[in-house]
Coordinates of C-alpha atoms in Angstrom, one line a residue:
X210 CA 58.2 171.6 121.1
X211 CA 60.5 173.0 123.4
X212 CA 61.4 169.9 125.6
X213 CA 61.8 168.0 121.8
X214 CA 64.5 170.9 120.1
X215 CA 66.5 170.6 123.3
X216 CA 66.6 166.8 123.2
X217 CA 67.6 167.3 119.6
X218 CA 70.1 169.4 119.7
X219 CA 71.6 167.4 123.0
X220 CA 71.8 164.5 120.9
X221 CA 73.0 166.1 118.1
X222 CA 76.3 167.6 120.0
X223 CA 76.7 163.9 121.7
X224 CA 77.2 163.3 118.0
X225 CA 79.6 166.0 117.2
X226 CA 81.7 164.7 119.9
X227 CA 82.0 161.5 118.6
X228 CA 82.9 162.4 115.3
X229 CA 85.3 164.9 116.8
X230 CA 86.6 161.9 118.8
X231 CA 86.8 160.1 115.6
X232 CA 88.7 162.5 113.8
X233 CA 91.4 163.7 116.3
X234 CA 92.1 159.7 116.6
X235 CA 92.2 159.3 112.3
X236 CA 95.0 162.6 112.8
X237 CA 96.6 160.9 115.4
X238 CA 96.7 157.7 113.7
X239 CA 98.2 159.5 110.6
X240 CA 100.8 161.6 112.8
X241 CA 102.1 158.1 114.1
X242 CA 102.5 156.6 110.6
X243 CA 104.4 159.7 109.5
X244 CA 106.7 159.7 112.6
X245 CA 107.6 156.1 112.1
X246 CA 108.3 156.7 108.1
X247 CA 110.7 160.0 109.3
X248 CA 112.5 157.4 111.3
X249 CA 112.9 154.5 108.9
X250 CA 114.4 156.7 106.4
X251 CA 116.8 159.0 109.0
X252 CA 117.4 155.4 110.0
X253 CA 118.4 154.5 106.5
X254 CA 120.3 157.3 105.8
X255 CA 122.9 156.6 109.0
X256 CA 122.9 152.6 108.5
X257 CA 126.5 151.4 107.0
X258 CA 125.8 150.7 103.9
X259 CA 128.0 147.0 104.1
X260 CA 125.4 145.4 106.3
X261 CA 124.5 142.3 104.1
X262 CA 122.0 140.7 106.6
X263 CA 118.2 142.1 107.1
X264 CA 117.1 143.3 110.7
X265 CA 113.9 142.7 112.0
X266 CA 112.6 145.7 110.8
X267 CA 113.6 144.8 107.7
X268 CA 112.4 141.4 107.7
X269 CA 108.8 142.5 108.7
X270 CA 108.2 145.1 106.2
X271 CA 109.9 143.6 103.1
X272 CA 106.4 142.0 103.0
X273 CA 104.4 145.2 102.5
X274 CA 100.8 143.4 102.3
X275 CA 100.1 145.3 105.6
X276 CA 100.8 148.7 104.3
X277 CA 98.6 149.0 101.6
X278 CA 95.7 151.9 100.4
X279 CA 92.9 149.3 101.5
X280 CA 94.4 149.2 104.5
X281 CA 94.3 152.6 105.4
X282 CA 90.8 152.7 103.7
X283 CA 89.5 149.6 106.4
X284 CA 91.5 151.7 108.8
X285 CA 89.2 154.9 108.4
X286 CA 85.9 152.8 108.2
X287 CA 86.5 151.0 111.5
X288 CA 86.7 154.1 113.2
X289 CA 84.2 156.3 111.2
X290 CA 81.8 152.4 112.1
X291 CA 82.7 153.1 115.7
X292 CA 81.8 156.6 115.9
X293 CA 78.5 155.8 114.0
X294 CA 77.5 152.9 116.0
X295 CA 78.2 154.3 119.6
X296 CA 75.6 153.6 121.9
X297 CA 73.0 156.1 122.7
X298 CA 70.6 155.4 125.3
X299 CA 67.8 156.5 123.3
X300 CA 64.1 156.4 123.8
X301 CA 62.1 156.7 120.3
X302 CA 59.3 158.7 121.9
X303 CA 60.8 161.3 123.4
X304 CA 63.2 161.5 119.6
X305 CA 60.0 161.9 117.9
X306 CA 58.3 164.7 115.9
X307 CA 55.6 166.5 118.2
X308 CA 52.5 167.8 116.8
X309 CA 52.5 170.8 114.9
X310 CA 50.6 174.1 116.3
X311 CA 48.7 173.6 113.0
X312 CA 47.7 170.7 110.9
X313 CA 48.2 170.9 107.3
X314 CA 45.8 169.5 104.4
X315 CA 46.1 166.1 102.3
X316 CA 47.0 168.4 99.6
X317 CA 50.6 169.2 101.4
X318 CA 51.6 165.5 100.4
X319 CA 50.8 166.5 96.7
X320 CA 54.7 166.8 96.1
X321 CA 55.4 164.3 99.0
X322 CA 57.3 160.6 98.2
X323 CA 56.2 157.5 100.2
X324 CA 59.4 154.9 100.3
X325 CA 58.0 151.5 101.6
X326 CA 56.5 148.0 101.3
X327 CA 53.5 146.7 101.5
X328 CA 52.2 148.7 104.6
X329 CA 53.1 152.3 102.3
X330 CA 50.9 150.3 99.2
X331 CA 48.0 150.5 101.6
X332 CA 48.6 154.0 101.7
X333 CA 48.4 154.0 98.6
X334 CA 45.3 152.2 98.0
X335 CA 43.0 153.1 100.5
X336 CA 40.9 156.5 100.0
X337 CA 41.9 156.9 103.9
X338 CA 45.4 157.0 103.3
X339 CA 47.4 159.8 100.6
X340 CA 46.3 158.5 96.6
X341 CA 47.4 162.4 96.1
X342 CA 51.0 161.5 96.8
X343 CA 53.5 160.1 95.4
X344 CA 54.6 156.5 95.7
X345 CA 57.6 154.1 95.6
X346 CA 56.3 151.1 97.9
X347 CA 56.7 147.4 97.0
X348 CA 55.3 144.3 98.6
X349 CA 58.0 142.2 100.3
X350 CA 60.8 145.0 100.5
X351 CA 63.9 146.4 102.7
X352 CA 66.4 148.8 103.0
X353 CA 68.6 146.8 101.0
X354 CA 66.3 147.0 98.5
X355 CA 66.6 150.3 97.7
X356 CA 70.8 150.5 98.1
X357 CA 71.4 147.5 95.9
X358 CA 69.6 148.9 93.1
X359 CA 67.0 145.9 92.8
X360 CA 64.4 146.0 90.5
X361 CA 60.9 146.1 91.9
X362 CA 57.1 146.1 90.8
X363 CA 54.7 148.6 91.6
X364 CA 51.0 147.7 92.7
X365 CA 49.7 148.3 88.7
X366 CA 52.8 146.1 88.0
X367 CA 55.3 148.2 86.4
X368 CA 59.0 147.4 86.9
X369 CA 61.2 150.3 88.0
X370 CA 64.1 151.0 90.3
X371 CA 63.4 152.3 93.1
X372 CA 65.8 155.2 93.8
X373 CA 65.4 156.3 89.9
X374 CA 61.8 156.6 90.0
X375 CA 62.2 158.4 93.2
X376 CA 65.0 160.3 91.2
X377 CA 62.1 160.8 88.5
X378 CA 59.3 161.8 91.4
X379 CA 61.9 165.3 92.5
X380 CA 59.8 165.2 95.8
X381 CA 59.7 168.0 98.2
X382 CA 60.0 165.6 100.8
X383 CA 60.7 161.5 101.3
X384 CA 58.6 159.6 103.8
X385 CA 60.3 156.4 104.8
X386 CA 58.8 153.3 106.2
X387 CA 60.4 150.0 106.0
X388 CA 61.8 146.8 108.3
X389 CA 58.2 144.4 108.6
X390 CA 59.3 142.6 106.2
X391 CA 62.8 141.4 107.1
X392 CA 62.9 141.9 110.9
X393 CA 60.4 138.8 111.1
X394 CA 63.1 136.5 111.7
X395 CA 64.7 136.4 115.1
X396 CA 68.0 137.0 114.2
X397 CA 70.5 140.2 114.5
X398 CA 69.3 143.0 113.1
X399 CA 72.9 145.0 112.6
X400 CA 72.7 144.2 108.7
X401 CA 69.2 145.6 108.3
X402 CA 70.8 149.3 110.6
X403 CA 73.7 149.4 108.3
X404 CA 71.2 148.9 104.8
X405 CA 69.0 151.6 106.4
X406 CA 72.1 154.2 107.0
X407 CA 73.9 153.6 103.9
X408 CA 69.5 154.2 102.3
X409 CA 69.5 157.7 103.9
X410 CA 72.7 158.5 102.9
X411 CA 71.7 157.6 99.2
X412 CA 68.7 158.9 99.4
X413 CA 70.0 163.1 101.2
X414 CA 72.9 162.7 98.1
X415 CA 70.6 162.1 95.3
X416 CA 67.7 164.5 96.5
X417 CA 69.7 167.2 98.8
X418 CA 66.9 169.4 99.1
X419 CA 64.1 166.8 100.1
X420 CA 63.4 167.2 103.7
X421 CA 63.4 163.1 104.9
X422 CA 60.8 162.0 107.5
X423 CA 61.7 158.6 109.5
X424 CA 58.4 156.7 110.3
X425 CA 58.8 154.1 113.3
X426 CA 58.3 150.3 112.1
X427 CA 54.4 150.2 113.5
X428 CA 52.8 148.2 116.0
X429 CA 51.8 144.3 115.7
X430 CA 49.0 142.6 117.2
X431 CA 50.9 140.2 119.7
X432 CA 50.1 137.1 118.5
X433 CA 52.1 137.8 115.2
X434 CA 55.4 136.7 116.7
X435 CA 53.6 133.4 117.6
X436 CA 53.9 132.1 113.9
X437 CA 57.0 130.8 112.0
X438 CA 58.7 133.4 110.6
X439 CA 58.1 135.9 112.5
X440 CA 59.2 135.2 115.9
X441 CA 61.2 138.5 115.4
X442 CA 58.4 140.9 115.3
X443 CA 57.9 140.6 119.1
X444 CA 56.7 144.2 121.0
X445 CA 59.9 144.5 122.7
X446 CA 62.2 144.1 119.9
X447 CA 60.5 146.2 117.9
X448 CA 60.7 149.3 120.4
X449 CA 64.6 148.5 120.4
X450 CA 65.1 148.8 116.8
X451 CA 62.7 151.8 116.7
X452 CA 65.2 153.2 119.3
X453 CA 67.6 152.5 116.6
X454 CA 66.1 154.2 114.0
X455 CA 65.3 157.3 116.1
X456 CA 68.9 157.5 117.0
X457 CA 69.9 157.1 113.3
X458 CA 67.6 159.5 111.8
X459 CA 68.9 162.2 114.6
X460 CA 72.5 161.4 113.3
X461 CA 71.0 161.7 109.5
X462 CA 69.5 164.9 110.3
X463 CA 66.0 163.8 109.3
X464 CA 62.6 163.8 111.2
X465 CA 61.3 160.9 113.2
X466 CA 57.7 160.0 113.5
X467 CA 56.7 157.9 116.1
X468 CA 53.6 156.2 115.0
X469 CA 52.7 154.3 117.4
X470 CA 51.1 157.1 119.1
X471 CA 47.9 156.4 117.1
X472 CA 48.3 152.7 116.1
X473 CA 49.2 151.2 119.4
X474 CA 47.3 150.1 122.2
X475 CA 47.8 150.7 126.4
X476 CA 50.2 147.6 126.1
X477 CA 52.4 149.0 123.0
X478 CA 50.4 146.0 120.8
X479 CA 48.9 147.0 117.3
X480 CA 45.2 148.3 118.1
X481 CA 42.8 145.2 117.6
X482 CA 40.1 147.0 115.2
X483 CA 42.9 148.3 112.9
X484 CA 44.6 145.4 112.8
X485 CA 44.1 143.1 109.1
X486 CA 43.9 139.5 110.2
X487 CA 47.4 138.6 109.4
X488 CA 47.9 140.5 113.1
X489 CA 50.3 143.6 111.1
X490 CA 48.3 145.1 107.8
X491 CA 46.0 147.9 108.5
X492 CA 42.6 148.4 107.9
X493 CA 41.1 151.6 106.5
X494 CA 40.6 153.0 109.9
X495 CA 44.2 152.2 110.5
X496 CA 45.4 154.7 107.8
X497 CA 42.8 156.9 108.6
X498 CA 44.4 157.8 112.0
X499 CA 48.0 157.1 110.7
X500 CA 47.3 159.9 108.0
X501 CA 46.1 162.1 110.7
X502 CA 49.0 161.7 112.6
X503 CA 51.2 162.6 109.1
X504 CA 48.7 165.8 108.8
X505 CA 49.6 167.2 112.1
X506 CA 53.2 166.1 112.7
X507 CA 54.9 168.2 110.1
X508 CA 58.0 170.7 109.6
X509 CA 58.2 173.9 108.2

């Protein structure tokens, strides 16, 4: 526990930093716009005022396109993108939540919300998994999902919206599990980072007070990334996004749980006998040991 608050907190400054960085260059950026408008107008003020033909200066910013609010606005994101997006060499395991001293009951996810697809619905289905708990999980999901406001189906097939039924739910805390579904294609997965930042974000505004638990996209069996469509869904790619999402839910200030500690084999492939044979659902015994692992990895 010790080793893991120390890491956190190491990570956390690096973060600080950045944003620090971030900010003194956003004031410096400001300072030089306002020294360059005190200039123009002294400028203006000692200029004869018989000149009939434009300077350069003049010329340039009679066309004041460049000098617009949205500019400044583009301005600010690019840096605030740049301070979020840093690179951290960050390994998912050592991110992740240890084990508590003591494990806690199923009924501790009475007032818990699981956010997710159609892994989560297992959870929800299976006596193994939490049927006390609540649930917003839909088959064939994302992150984006849940930011654009999309309207979903539950497993009894009742439409709703995600973040309002979560909204509804007032959980005490959120458990999060998403990416299978659209990380299957081997393409760049920045889009799918930036959905799942701007999802935490909605998701600490509209329920400050729920504690948010990060779960690590799980283990495959590795012939999964053998068949069309989801080439992307390869061991070594996963580990690199799950280093993504440990480094984001650090920078979120939520937990991350690194599930492959149960559901992974020696070689960091999903364990064969928990494995459904699609090569990435679980069996019962897969949420068995996954809801042991929720039971004893737990804060406050």
């Amino acid at each position: 526990m010790a080793d893991y608050q120390e890491y956190r907190r190491r990570v956390l400054r690096k973060r600080w930093r950045r944003r620090f960085m971030a900010t003194a260059l956003l004031l410096l950026l400001l300072l030089v716009g306002a020294i360059g408008m005190l200039w123009k107008s002294l400028h203006r003020e000692q200029r004869p005022s018989g000149v009939g033909q434009n300077t350069i200066l003049q010329e340039v910013t009679q066309d004041n396109t460049w000098n617009t609010a949205s500019y400044a606005v583009a301005r600010q994101l690019t840096v605030q993108t740049l301070a979020d997006s840093a690179a951290t060499a960050l390994d998912f395991r050592m991110a992740a939540l240890p084990k508590s001293s003591t494990a806690v009951g199923k009924e501790w996810f009475n007032d818990v919300s699981f956010v997710g697809d159609s892994l989560t619905q297992g959870m929800q289905l299976y006596e193994e998994g939490m049927q006390n708990a609540m649930f917003c999980a839909y088959k064939g999901v994302g992150p984006n999902v849940i930011v654009n406001g999309t309207t979903c189906k539950r497993t009894d097939g009742v439409a709703e919206v995600p973040l309002e039924a979560l909204t509804a739910q007032q959980p005490r805390a959120i458990y999060v599990l998403l990416g299978t579904n659209v990380l299957g294609r081997d393409t760049d997965y920045s889009s799918f980072l930036t959905y799942y930042r701007l999802m935490l974000d909605m998701l600490s505004q509209t329920l400050p007070n729920a504690k948010i638990y990060v779960q690590s996209i799980t283990p495959v069996r590795p012939e999964v990334c053998q068949k069309s469509g989801h080439e992307g869904l390869n061991r070594d790619r996963l580990c690199q996004i799950n280093n993504e999402l440990a480094a984001i839910a650090l920078e979120k200030n939520c937990y991350f749980l690194n599930l492959w500690e149960v559901l992974a084999d020696e070689n960091g492939d999903l364990i064969e006998s928990y494995a459904q044979p699609d090569g990435y659902h679980l069996r019962p015994a897969g949420y068995a040991v996954w809801t042991d692992y929720l039971c004893s990895h737990t804060e406050g």
